[in-house]
Short mmCIF file of C-alpha atoms in Angstrom, two decimals:
data_model
loop_
_atom_site.label_atom_id
_atom_site.label_comp_id
_atom_site.label_asym_id
_atom_site.label_seq_id
_atom_site.Cartn_x
_atom_site.Cartn_y
_atom_site.Cartn_z
CA UNK A 1 -22.43 -55.13 -25.74
CA UNK A 2 -22.86 -58.38 -23.64
CA UNK A 3 -19.91 -60.80 -23.89
CA UNK A 4 -17.38 -57.96 -24.95
CA UNK A 5 -14.06 -57.53 -22.90
CA UNK A 6 -14.42 -54.50 -20.58
CA UNK A 7 -11.81 -52.34 -22.66
CA UNK A 8 -13.88 -53.03 -25.87
CA UNK A 9 -17.19 -52.46 -24.10
CA UNK A 10 -16.03 -49.18 -23.02
CA UNK A 11 -14.73 -48.30 -26.50
CA UNK A 12 -18.14 -49.19 -28.03
CA UNK A 13 -19.85 -46.65 -25.54
CA UNK A 14 -17.47 -43.95 -26.51
CA UNK A 15 -17.97 -44.55 -30.24
CA UNK A 16 -21.80 -44.48 -29.55
CA UNK A 17 -21.61 -41.27 -27.68
CA UNK A 18 -19.69 -39.58 -30.50
CA UNK A 19 -22.86 -40.38 -32.73
CA UNK A 20 -21.35 -43.13 -34.84
CA UNK A 21 -23.72 -45.70 -36.50
CA UNK A 22 -22.42 -49.29 -36.47
CA UNK A 23 -23.79 -49.52 -40.07
CA UNK A 24 -21.97 -46.40 -41.26
CA UNK A 25 -18.65 -46.24 -42.98
CA UNK A 26 -15.43 -44.71 -41.70
CA UNK A 27 -15.69 -41.01 -41.80
CA UNK A 28 -12.38 -40.58 -43.61
CA UNK A 29 -13.21 -38.78 -46.75
CA UNK A 30 -10.96 -35.76 -45.72
CA UNK A 31 -7.40 -36.74 -46.00
CA UNK A 32 -4.69 -34.52 -44.45
CA UNK A 33 -1.15 -33.92 -45.49
CA UNK A 34 1.54 -36.17 -43.86
CA UNK A 35 4.78 -34.67 -42.87
CA UNK A 36 7.46 -37.16 -43.99
CA UNK A 37 10.06 -35.23 -42.16
CA UNK A 38 8.58 -35.45 -38.61
CA UNK A 39 10.44 -36.80 -35.70
CA UNK A 40 8.26 -39.84 -35.54
CA UNK A 41 8.60 -40.61 -39.29
CA UNK A 42 12.36 -40.31 -39.25
CA UNK A 43 12.62 -42.62 -36.14
CA UNK A 44 10.13 -45.03 -37.53
CA UNK A 45 11.28 -45.43 -41.01
CA UNK A 46 14.08 -48.15 -40.69
CA UNK A 47 11.95 -50.00 -38.24
CA UNK A 48 8.97 -50.04 -40.65
CA UNK A 49 11.33 -51.13 -43.37
CA UNK A 50 12.30 -54.09 -41.25
CA UNK A 51 8.79 -54.96 -40.18
CA UNK A 52 7.52 -54.85 -43.76
CA UNK A 53 10.22 -57.26 -44.81
CA UNK A 54 9.24 -59.65 -41.99
CA UNK A 55 5.52 -59.41 -43.08
CA UNK A 56 6.34 -60.01 -46.79
CA UNK A 57 4.06 -62.62 -48.35
CA UNK A 58 1.71 -62.51 -45.37
CA UNK A 59 -1.89 -61.21 -45.31
CA UNK A 60 -0.95 -58.49 -42.84
CA UNK A 61 -0.09 -54.88 -43.13
CA UNK A 62 1.55 -52.24 -40.78
CA UNK A 63 0.12 -49.00 -40.10
CA UNK A 64 1.72 -46.02 -38.20
CA UNK A 65 -0.36 -43.29 -36.80
CA UNK A 66 0.99 -39.93 -35.36
CA UNK A 67 0.18 -38.26 -31.95
CA UNK A 68 -3.13 -36.94 -33.40
CA UNK A 69 -4.38 -40.46 -34.50
CA UNK A 70 -3.60 -39.69 -38.20
CA UNK A 71 -2.29 -42.54 -40.28
CA UNK A 72 1.16 -41.42 -41.64
CA UNK A 73 2.55 -44.71 -43.24
CA UNK A 74 1.20 -47.98 -44.49
CA UNK A 75 3.23 -51.00 -45.51
CA UNK A 76 1.50 -54.11 -47.19
CA UNK A 77 2.65 -57.62 -46.69
CA UNK A 78 0.38 -58.67 -49.69
CA UNK A 79 -0.64 -56.07 -52.29
CA UNK A 80 -4.09 -57.53 -52.43
CA UNK A 81 -4.77 -55.96 -49.17
CA UNK A 82 -4.58 -52.56 -50.56
CA UNK A 83 -8.16 -52.62 -51.87
CA UNK A 84 -9.68 -53.80 -48.58
CA UNK A 85 -7.82 -51.21 -46.54
CA UNK A 86 -8.72 -48.45 -49.07
CA UNK A 87 -12.32 -49.21 -48.80
CA UNK A 88 -12.23 -48.46 -45.03
CA UNK A 89 -9.88 -45.40 -45.48
CA UNK A 90 -7.07 -47.13 -43.69
CA UNK A 91 -4.60 -44.85 -45.75
CA UNK A 92 -2.02 -42.22 -44.95
CA UNK A 93 -3.54 -38.99 -44.26
CA UNK A 94 -6.68 -40.39 -42.64
CA UNK A 95 -7.50 -39.67 -38.96
CA UNK A 96 -8.43 -43.02 -37.37
CA UNK A 97 -9.59 -42.14 -34.00
CA UNK A 98 -12.58 -43.59 -32.25
CA UNK A 99 -14.87 -40.75 -33.16
CA UNK A 100 -14.21 -41.36 -36.87
CA UNK A 101 -13.62 -45.26 -37.04
CA UNK A 102 -15.02 -46.57 -33.76
CA UNK A 103 -13.31 -49.44 -31.86
CA UNK A 104 -10.06 -50.50 -33.64
CA UNK A 105 -6.47 -51.12 -32.50
CA UNK A 106 -5.22 -47.92 -33.82
CA UNK A 107 -7.87 -45.64 -32.19
CA UNK A 108 -8.33 -47.80 -28.99
CA UNK A 109 -4.60 -48.05 -28.27
CA UNK A 110 -4.46 -44.23 -28.81
CA UNK A 111 -7.36 -43.91 -26.05
CA UNK A 112 -6.00 -46.50 -23.75
CA UNK A 113 -2.35 -45.57 -24.10
CA UNK A 114 -1.34 -49.23 -23.96
CA UNK A 115 -1.33 -52.24 -26.35
CA UNK A 116 -4.64 -53.71 -27.47
CA UNK A 117 -6.10 -56.36 -29.90
CA UNK A 118 -9.36 -55.87 -31.74
CA UNK A 119 -10.58 -58.95 -33.60
CA UNK A 120 -13.43 -59.39 -36.01
CA UNK A 121 -16.76 -58.83 -34.17
CA UNK A 122 -15.16 -56.65 -31.43
CA UNK A 123 -14.91 -53.78 -34.12
CA UNK A 124 -17.76 -51.33 -33.64
CA UNK A 125 -18.29 -50.53 -37.30
CA UNK A 126 -19.73 -53.45 -39.41
CA UNK A 127 -17.17 -52.62 -42.27
CA UNK A 128 -14.24 -53.44 -39.92
CA UNK A 129 -15.43 -56.81 -38.63
CA UNK A 130 -13.71 -58.69 -41.35
CA UNK A 131 -10.23 -57.33 -39.95
CA UNK A 132 -8.22 -58.33 -37.07
CA UNK A 133 -5.66 -55.67 -35.75
CA UNK A 134 -3.19 -55.16 -33.00
CA UNK A 135 -2.03 -51.72 -31.89
CA UNK A 136 0.69 -50.47 -29.59
CA UNK A 137 1.38 -46.83 -28.51
CA UNK A 138 4.76 -45.25 -29.27
CA UNK A 139 5.79 -43.11 -26.16
CA UNK A 140 8.79 -41.09 -25.91
CA UNK A 141 11.00 -42.65 -23.38
CA UNK A 142 12.22 -39.25 -21.96
CA UNK A 143 9.12 -37.03 -22.11
CA UNK A 144 6.48 -39.75 -21.67
CA UNK A 145 4.81 -38.03 -24.62
CA UNK A 146 2.56 -40.11 -26.88
CA UNK A 147 4.16 -39.97 -30.24
CA UNK A 148 1.93 -42.29 -32.22
CA UNK A 149 0.65 -45.72 -32.54
CA UNK A 150 2.08 -48.74 -34.40
CA UNK A 151 -0.59 -51.24 -35.70
CA UNK A 152 -0.72 -54.52 -37.54
CA UNK A 153 -3.79 -55.30 -39.39
CA UNK A 154 -4.96 -58.34 -41.27
CA UNK A 155 -8.04 -60.43 -42.28
CA UNK A 156 -10.04 -61.69 -39.19
CA UNK A 157 -9.47 -65.25 -40.23
CA UNK A 158 -5.67 -64.96 -39.62
CA UNK A 159 -6.04 -63.61 -36.20
CA UNK A 160 -3.08 -64.66 -33.94
CA UNK A 161 -1.79 -63.62 -30.52
CA UNK A 162 1.83 -64.03 -31.77
CA UNK A 163 1.69 -60.52 -33.32
CA UNK A 164 1.38 -58.77 -30.05
CA UNK A 165 4.90 -59.27 -28.75
CA UNK A 166 6.28 -58.86 -32.32
CA UNK A 167 4.49 -55.43 -32.31
CA UNK A 168 5.96 -54.37 -28.94
CA UNK A 169 9.42 -55.08 -29.96
CA UNK A 170 9.06 -53.01 -33.02
CA UNK A 171 7.65 -50.22 -30.92
CA UNK A 172 10.71 -50.28 -28.67
CA UNK A 173 12.96 -49.93 -31.67
CA UNK A 174 11.14 -46.80 -32.71
CA UNK A 175 11.40 -45.59 -29.15
CA UNK A 176 15.14 -46.00 -28.79
CA UNK A 177 15.54 -44.22 -32.25
CA UNK A 178 13.54 -41.23 -30.96
CA UNK A 179 16.06 -40.82 -28.30
CA UNK A 180 19.14 -41.18 -30.51
CA UNK A 181 17.65 -38.96 -33.11
CA UNK A 182 17.00 -36.17 -30.62
CA UNK A 183 20.54 -35.97 -29.53
CA UNK A 184 22.20 -36.05 -33.05
CA UNK A 185 19.62 -33.41 -34.25
CA UNK A 186 20.26 -30.95 -31.42
CA UNK A 187 24.01 -31.20 -32.06
CA UNK A 188 23.54 -30.31 -35.65
CA UNK A 189 21.15 -27.42 -34.85
CA UNK A 190 23.83 -25.99 -32.45
CA UNK A 191 26.56 -26.21 -35.07
CA UNK A 192 24.34 -24.34 -37.51
CA UNK A 193 23.34 -21.73 -35.09
CA UNK A 194 26.99 -21.05 -34.06
CA UNK A 195 28.25 -20.97 -37.49
CA UNK A 196 25.83 -18.34 -38.65
CA UNK A 197 25.79 -16.12 -35.59
CA UNK A 198 29.56 -15.87 -35.78
CA UNK A 199 29.22 -14.13 -39.11
CA UNK A 200 26.30 -11.77 -38.59
CA UNK A 201 24.57 -9.74 -35.85
CA UNK A 202 21.21 -9.86 -37.74
CA UNK A 203 18.29 -11.71 -36.07
CA UNK A 204 19.10 -15.46 -36.42
CA UNK A 205 17.03 -18.37 -35.04
CA UNK A 206 16.87 -22.10 -35.35
CA UNK A 207 13.72 -23.93 -34.61
CA UNK A 208 13.16 -27.62 -34.29
CA UNK A 209 11.34 -30.18 -32.26
CA UNK A 210 11.60 -29.33 -28.62
CA UNK A 211 14.55 -26.88 -28.98
CA UNK A 212 15.00 -23.30 -30.10
CA UNK A 213 18.28 -21.45 -30.47
CA UNK A 214 18.27 -17.59 -31.05
CA UNK A 215 20.11 -14.48 -30.53
CA UNK A 216 18.64 -11.37 -28.85
CA UNK A 217 17.65 -9.69 -32.02
CA UNK A 218 15.64 -12.73 -33.15
CA UNK A 219 13.83 -13.03 -29.88
CA UNK A 220 12.58 -9.53 -30.44
CA UNK A 221 11.69 -10.12 -34.17
CA UNK A 222 10.44 -13.58 -34.43
CA UNK A 223 7.85 -15.80 -32.79
CA UNK A 224 9.51 -19.39 -32.64
CA UNK A 225 6.01 -21.29 -32.49
CA UNK A 226 4.95 -19.57 -35.73
CA UNK A 227 8.26 -20.26 -37.49
CA UNK A 228 8.09 -23.89 -36.32
CA UNK A 229 4.81 -24.24 -38.14
CA UNK A 230 6.12 -22.38 -41.12
CA UNK A 231 9.15 -24.61 -41.29
CA UNK A 232 6.87 -27.57 -42.12
CA UNK A 233 5.41 -25.86 -44.94
CA UNK A 234 8.39 -24.28 -46.76
CA UNK A 235 9.41 -25.86 -49.99
CA UNK A 236 13.08 -26.46 -50.89
CA UNK A 237 16.18 -26.73 -48.73
CA UNK A 238 16.71 -22.81 -48.77
CA UNK A 239 15.09 -19.61 -49.98
CA UNK A 240 13.79 -16.36 -49.15
CA UNK A 241 10.29 -15.75 -47.57
CA UNK A 242 8.29 -12.87 -46.07
CA UNK A 243 7.27 -13.16 -42.53
CA UNK A 244 5.53 -10.95 -39.90
CA UNK A 245 7.40 -9.83 -36.99
CA UNK A 246 6.09 -10.05 -33.45
CA UNK A 247 4.63 -6.45 -34.00
CA UNK A 248 3.03 -7.31 -37.28
CA UNK A 249 5.65 -5.62 -39.49
CA UNK A 250 6.70 -7.55 -42.67
CA UNK A 251 10.16 -8.96 -42.59
CA UNK A 252 12.10 -10.69 -45.32
CA UNK A 253 14.27 -13.61 -44.18
CA UNK A 254 16.58 -16.28 -45.54
CA UNK A 255 15.69 -19.72 -44.44
CA UNK A 256 17.67 -23.04 -44.80
CA UNK A 257 16.91 -26.54 -43.55
CA UNK A 258 19.65 -27.76 -41.18
CA UNK A 259 21.13 -30.84 -42.72
CA UNK A 260 20.85 -34.03 -40.68
CA UNK A 261 18.48 -32.40 -38.06
CA UNK A 262 14.80 -33.25 -37.74
CA UNK A 263 12.51 -30.67 -38.95
CA UNK A 264 14.95 -27.93 -38.02
CA UNK A 265 15.15 -24.76 -40.01
CA UNK A 266 17.36 -21.82 -39.65
CA UNK A 267 15.97 -18.21 -40.35
CA UNK A 268 18.05 -15.03 -40.78
CA UNK A 269 16.15 -11.66 -41.14
CA UNK A 270 17.32 -9.58 -43.96
CA UNK A 271 15.20 -6.60 -43.29
CA UNK A 272 13.97 -6.25 -39.71
CA UNK A 273 11.96 -3.16 -39.97
CA UNK A 274 10.67 -1.82 -36.64
CA UNK A 275 10.08 -4.92 -34.80
CA UNK A 276 9.12 -4.96 -31.11
CA UNK A 277 8.79 -7.61 -28.55
CA UNK A 278 5.52 -9.63 -28.31
CA UNK A 279 4.82 -8.80 -24.69
CA UNK A 280 4.42 -4.93 -24.76
CA UNK A 281 5.07 -2.60 -21.89
CA UNK A 282 1.74 -1.48 -20.24
CA UNK A 283 0.45 1.23 -18.16
CA UNK A 284 1.74 -0.69 -15.18
CA UNK A 285 5.40 -0.88 -16.47
CA UNK A 286 5.63 2.15 -18.64
CA UNK A 287 8.50 4.27 -17.63
CA UNK A 288 10.06 1.65 -15.31
CA UNK A 289 13.75 0.30 -15.47
CA UNK A 290 14.32 -3.22 -16.85
CA UNK A 291 13.82 -5.44 -13.81
CA UNK A 292 16.16 -8.12 -15.25
CA UNK A 293 19.10 -5.78 -16.00
CA UNK A 294 20.79 -6.52 -12.58
CA UNK A 295 20.68 -10.23 -13.30
CA UNK A 296 22.05 -9.56 -16.93
CA UNK A 297 24.81 -7.30 -15.81
CA UNK A 298 26.19 -9.78 -13.13
CA UNK A 299 25.73 -12.91 -15.32
CA UNK A 300 24.32 -14.63 -12.31
CA UNK A 301 22.55 -17.92 -12.45
CA UNK A 302 18.83 -17.24 -12.22
CA UNK A 303 15.74 -19.48 -11.54
CA UNK A 304 12.71 -18.17 -13.22
CA UNK A 305 9.66 -19.82 -11.81
CA UNK A 306 5.85 -19.52 -12.01
CA UNK A 307 2.82 -21.06 -13.36
CA UNK A 308 2.80 -22.63 -16.85
CA UNK A 309 2.29 -20.05 -19.58
CA UNK A 310 3.17 -17.12 -17.30
CA UNK A 311 6.03 -15.87 -19.41
CA UNK A 312 8.95 -17.86 -17.89
CA UNK A 313 10.52 -18.64 -21.34
CA UNK A 314 10.07 -15.10 -22.45
CA UNK A 315 11.70 -13.79 -19.38
CA UNK A 316 14.70 -16.02 -19.97
CA UNK A 317 14.81 -14.82 -23.59
CA UNK A 318 14.78 -11.11 -22.37
CA UNK A 319 17.47 -11.91 -19.77
CA UNK A 320 19.91 -12.52 -22.61
CA UNK A 321 19.78 -8.95 -23.78
CA UNK A 322 22.06 -8.48 -26.72
CA UNK A 323 23.96 -11.75 -25.99
CA UNK A 324 23.52 -15.03 -27.72
CA UNK A 325 21.37 -17.71 -26.14
CA UNK A 326 20.55 -21.31 -26.39
CA UNK A 327 17.23 -22.76 -25.18
CA UNK A 328 17.06 -26.36 -24.28
CA UNK A 329 13.78 -28.12 -23.57
CA UNK A 330 14.20 -29.99 -20.39
CA UNK A 331 11.45 -32.40 -21.34
CA UNK A 332 13.60 -33.94 -24.02
CA UNK A 333 16.98 -33.86 -22.33
CA UNK A 334 18.99 -36.63 -21.18
CA UNK A 335 22.18 -36.68 -18.86
CA UNK A 336 24.32 -36.91 -21.88
CA UNK A 337 22.71 -33.94 -23.55
CA UNK A 338 23.20 -31.59 -20.59
CA UNK A 339 26.91 -32.65 -20.32
CA UNK A 340 27.56 -31.42 -23.90
CA UNK A 341 25.45 -28.20 -23.56
CA UNK A 342 26.78 -26.63 -20.55
CA UNK A 343 29.44 -23.84 -20.26
CA UNK A 344 29.31 -22.01 -23.63
CA UNK A 345 31.28 -19.03 -22.28
CA UNK A 346 30.56 -16.04 -19.96
CA UNK A 347 28.52 -14.05 -22.44
CA UNK A 348 26.39 -16.92 -23.92
CA UNK A 349 23.26 -17.63 -21.81
CA UNK A 350 22.17 -21.22 -21.56
CA UNK A 351 18.56 -21.61 -20.66
CA UNK A 352 17.32 -25.02 -19.53
CA UNK A 353 13.46 -24.54 -19.95
CA UNK A 354 11.19 -26.60 -17.65
CA UNK A 355 13.48 -28.36 -15.13
CA UNK A 356 10.44 -29.51 -13.36
CA UNK A 357 9.99 -31.90 -16.38
CA UNK A 358 13.53 -33.64 -15.89
CA UNK A 359 13.77 -37.13 -14.65
CA UNK A 360 15.54 -37.94 -11.52
CA UNK A 361 18.91 -39.01 -13.03
CA UNK A 362 19.07 -36.15 -15.41
CA UNK A 363 18.20 -33.62 -12.72
CA UNK A 364 20.91 -35.15 -10.31
CA UNK A 365 23.43 -34.86 -13.27
CA UNK A 366 22.53 -31.26 -13.99
CA UNK A 367 22.85 -30.35 -10.27
CA UNK A 368 26.36 -31.91 -10.08
CA UNK A 369 27.47 -30.28 -13.34
CA UNK A 370 26.29 -26.82 -12.16
CA UNK A 371 28.59 -27.31 -9.09
CA UNK A 372 31.58 -27.57 -11.46
CA UNK A 373 30.93 -24.78 -13.78
CA UNK A 374 30.83 -21.01 -13.80
CA UNK A 375 28.90 -20.37 -16.91
CA UNK A 376 25.77 -18.18 -17.54
CA UNK A 377 22.54 -20.16 -16.89
CA UNK A 378 18.78 -19.46 -16.51
CA UNK A 379 16.65 -22.32 -15.40
CA UNK A 380 12.94 -22.12 -15.79
CA UNK A 381 10.52 -24.10 -13.65
CA UNK A 382 6.90 -24.44 -12.43
CA UNK A 383 6.12 -23.04 -8.96
CA UNK A 384 9.36 -23.68 -7.01
CA UNK A 385 7.31 -25.08 -3.93
CA UNK A 386 6.05 -27.89 -6.21
CA UNK A 387 9.56 -29.18 -7.11
CA UNK A 388 10.16 -32.71 -5.91
CA UNK A 389 12.89 -35.28 -5.85
CA UNK A 390 16.17 -34.46 -7.62
CA UNK A 391 14.47 -31.51 -9.37
CA UNK A 392 15.02 -29.62 -6.20
CA UNK A 393 18.80 -29.85 -6.68
CA UNK A 394 19.19 -27.64 -9.77
CA UNK A 395 16.90 -25.00 -8.32
CA UNK A 396 19.12 -24.82 -5.29
CA UNK A 397 22.10 -23.99 -7.31
CA UNK A 398 20.50 -20.73 -8.23
CA UNK A 399 20.99 -18.00 -5.68
CA UNK A 400 18.90 -15.56 -7.52
CA UNK A 401 15.14 -16.10 -8.35
CA UNK A 402 12.49 -14.35 -10.44
CA UNK A 403 8.88 -15.23 -10.09
CA UNK A 404 6.42 -14.59 -13.00
CA UNK A 405 3.08 -13.22 -12.19
CA UNK A 406 0.05 -15.16 -13.46
CA UNK A 407 -2.25 -13.34 -15.79
CA UNK A 408 -5.22 -13.40 -13.48
CA UNK A 409 -3.19 -11.16 -11.18
CA UNK A 410 -2.67 -8.41 -13.56
CA UNK A 411 -6.01 -8.17 -15.53
CA UNK A 412 -5.30 -4.55 -16.23
CA UNK A 413 -2.70 -5.65 -18.65
CA UNK A 414 -5.00 -8.07 -20.53
CA UNK A 415 -6.55 -5.55 -23.06
CA UNK A 416 -3.11 -4.14 -24.14
CA UNK A 417 -1.69 -7.72 -24.37
CA UNK A 418 -4.56 -9.01 -26.36
CA UNK A 419 -4.33 -6.11 -28.88
CA UNK A 420 -0.48 -6.64 -29.27
CA UNK A 421 -0.84 -10.38 -29.63
CA UNK A 422 -3.58 -9.92 -32.22
CA UNK A 423 -1.51 -7.51 -34.30
CA UNK A 424 1.63 -9.71 -33.88
CA UNK A 425 -0.26 -12.51 -35.49
CA UNK A 426 -0.72 -10.30 -38.58
CA UNK A 427 -4.48 -9.22 -37.90
CA UNK A 428 -5.78 -5.80 -38.60
CA UNK A 429 -9.00 -6.56 -36.65
CA UNK A 430 -10.06 -4.62 -33.42
CA UNK A 431 -11.65 -6.07 -30.16
CA UNK A 432 -14.78 -4.62 -29.07
CA UNK A 433 -15.14 -3.36 -25.50
CA UNK A 434 -17.40 -6.33 -24.70
CA UNK A 435 -14.81 -8.65 -26.18
CA UNK A 436 -11.99 -7.15 -24.06
CA UNK A 437 -14.22 -7.30 -20.95
CA UNK A 438 -14.81 -10.98 -21.48
CA UNK A 439 -11.14 -11.56 -21.88
CA UNK A 440 -10.37 -9.62 -18.72
CA UNK A 441 -12.99 -11.71 -16.78
CA UNK A 442 -11.46 -15.02 -17.90
CA UNK A 443 -9.39 -16.87 -15.31
CA UNK A 444 -6.59 -17.72 -17.88
CA UNK A 445 -5.21 -21.02 -16.36
CA UNK A 446 -2.89 -21.09 -19.25
CA UNK A 447 -1.70 -17.68 -18.81
CA UNK A 448 0.07 -15.72 -21.55
CA UNK A 449 0.36 -18.88 -23.73
CA UNK A 450 -3.38 -19.51 -23.54
CA UNK A 451 -4.06 -15.80 -24.45
CA UNK A 452 -1.68 -16.02 -27.30
CA UNK A 453 -3.32 -19.25 -28.60
CA UNK A 454 -6.71 -17.66 -28.45
CA UNK A 455 -5.44 -14.37 -30.35
CA UNK A 456 -3.81 -16.55 -32.95
CA UNK A 457 -7.12 -18.47 -33.59
CA UNK A 458 -9.08 -15.22 -33.84
CA UNK A 459 -6.62 -13.87 -36.25
CA UNK A 460 -6.98 -16.94 -38.41
CA UNK A 461 -10.68 -16.79 -38.34
CA UNK A 462 -11.26 -13.03 -38.65
CA UNK A 463 -9.73 -11.29 -41.72
CA UNK A 464 -11.11 -7.76 -41.09
CA UNK A 465 -13.50 -5.59 -38.99
CA UNK A 466 -14.19 -6.14 -35.32
CA UNK A 467 -14.14 -9.10 -32.89
CA UNK A 468 -17.11 -9.28 -30.68
CA UNK A 469 -17.73 -11.26 -27.51
CA UNK A 470 -19.83 -13.80 -29.77
CA UNK A 471 -16.63 -14.40 -31.74
CA UNK A 472 -14.79 -15.67 -28.62
CA UNK A 473 -14.63 -19.34 -27.71
CA UNK A 474 -17.74 -20.72 -25.81
CA UNK A 475 -15.85 -20.67 -22.44
CA UNK A 476 -15.63 -16.81 -22.42
CA UNK A 477 -19.27 -16.31 -22.46
CA UNK A 478 -21.40 -15.32 -19.65
CA UNK A 479 -24.44 -17.27 -18.48
CA UNK A 480 -27.62 -16.44 -20.47
CA UNK A 481 -29.74 -16.06 -17.19
CA UNK A 482 -29.14 -15.26 -13.53
CA UNK A 483 -27.88 -18.47 -11.79
CA UNK A 484 -28.26 -19.65 -8.31
CA UNK A 485 -25.25 -19.85 -6.09
CA UNK A 486 -25.04 -23.66 -6.65
CA UNK A 487 -25.48 -23.24 -10.54
CA UNK A 488 -22.81 -20.44 -10.59
CA UNK A 489 -20.33 -22.80 -8.90
CA UNK A 490 -21.17 -25.55 -11.37
CA UNK A 491 -20.89 -23.02 -14.24
CA UNK A 492 -17.39 -21.90 -12.93
CA UNK A 493 -16.16 -25.53 -12.50
CA UNK A 494 -17.27 -26.65 -15.95
CA UNK A 495 -15.93 -23.53 -17.64
CA UNK A 496 -12.52 -24.06 -15.68
CA UNK A 497 -12.20 -27.70 -16.83
CA UNK A 498 -13.13 -26.66 -20.44
CA UNK A 499 -10.29 -24.24 -20.24
CA UNK A 500 -7.90 -26.82 -19.09
CA UNK A 501 -9.07 -29.11 -21.82
CA UNK A 502 -8.86 -26.52 -24.55
CA UNK A 503 -12.58 -26.99 -25.12
CA UNK A 504 -12.46 -30.68 -25.73
CA UNK A 505 -15.67 -31.82 -24.25
CA UNK A 506 -14.84 -35.57 -24.16
CA UNK A 507 -11.77 -35.01 -22.08
CA UNK A 508 -13.62 -32.35 -20.05
CA UNK A 509 -16.37 -34.95 -19.12
CA UNK A 510 -13.73 -37.56 -18.22
CA UNK A 511 -12.00 -35.10 -15.92
CA UNK A 512 -15.41 -34.19 -14.25
CA UNK A 513 -16.29 -37.87 -13.93
CA UNK A 514 -19.52 -37.53 -15.76
CA UNK A 515 -20.97 -39.02 -19.00
CA UNK A 516 -20.52 -36.76 -22.12
CA UNK A 517 -24.38 -36.70 -22.64
CA UNK A 518 -24.71 -35.29 -19.06
CA UNK A 519 -21.99 -32.61 -19.86
CA UNK A 520 -23.73 -31.65 -23.02
CA UNK A 521 -27.05 -31.36 -21.25
CA UNK A 522 -25.58 -29.15 -18.47
CA UNK A 523 -23.67 -27.05 -21.00
CA UNK A 524 -26.92 -26.12 -22.62
CA UNK A 525 -28.82 -25.55 -19.35
CA UNK A 526 -26.06 -23.15 -18.12
CA UNK A 527 -25.79 -21.35 -21.23
CA UNK A 528 -22.33 -22.56 -22.18
CA UNK A 529 -23.52 -24.84 -25.10
#
């Protein structure tokens, strides 16, 4: 690696640690389906059209990858490039990350989160050394979330630094359209939701990217996250489908795509059966009054705060009771969005979910607007003592506050919650006592959201029978031998970091500040591998 630029040398080390051989090909035989209606694809299409026109009759191509490093679009300046790119699997549907394709501008820009060029011999794989490529990340200007990577690729002999500013300008165009598209899409979702709920009291929910609108009956019937995934797989603009309610009961529902909105689908239950809320009442709460009823009755502003995943959004849904509600994702809001969203009447609850994610100008606008309105609002937030800057302002406008309790502080509820969530995901399997004990011992840094994700994965992997401790993810297992005090501390630290990284050992090693090979060795020695 002598003579390589530092960023390229580090990328080569990452590729080698992933087990890639420079003489091997791109491991891209498995192609995944591309969602042509995604927020990124909709925003990028006119920009890609313009870029492709500018590259016409040149020996360059433009590639777009999504937030998972999967190529979702490819345009060719010269059709003769197609065969060369096909041979290295630079095709839509192929994941082009460093563990698959080594050092290249798509994958390395994805890792670095900034623009990068990779020319000829700087590629890790021999088969890519005949190319030059320039990659630049596409980041949502409001949320800061990595939406994808835009790349221009050509033959190594045609390398030129002039493509880098050209690429950066194209990325700015996509990012601007991401903002504009989000605002228009949200307005069309709201119009569709209002039109449908005005005609029926049945469960109605509209799900899209970053925003969910539902009436009370829908909150008790549907899981928005599941419907959002389902909406990407439905065929046609409308129809009838069979769903499972939160309690696992079959529910027939009409669905229709919201015209002009990005990946937004409206669902209306036809037969709700006996659906129950996803979070059951446990022994600790059985027979007690609804603690949110006083806030619901008085229609007071309420700040719901607590750790991520501890049920803040669910509590906001429950607060609505039998009244309609609209949930706005604060991470994707701008000051203009908030202005149009507030004050929808005294019986319509507006939930602004995650005010700790607001930027300073938007938070200041929200605080100012709350001073001038009497509507019914619930604001959700991370721990209130962690709020900073202008985000303190909206929280201060809420005289009433409700703190959600982290899962680790109510471990006695975990078995009942796990069973209910497993059933809610349509599974008929049973958890063994040892599995329930392992779940109860876990620290659950992601709280209810993490528990729900684990149960969803178990439901997908296990069709019938029982789920034992060995079926749980590695991070739930106990050490295979008695550990010293120092080893136990190391075990707990590694397991906690793996939890936060969702089991991703590459990210865990980086967070721990150790090499991946060192992490793999310690995992095996401590019984976590």
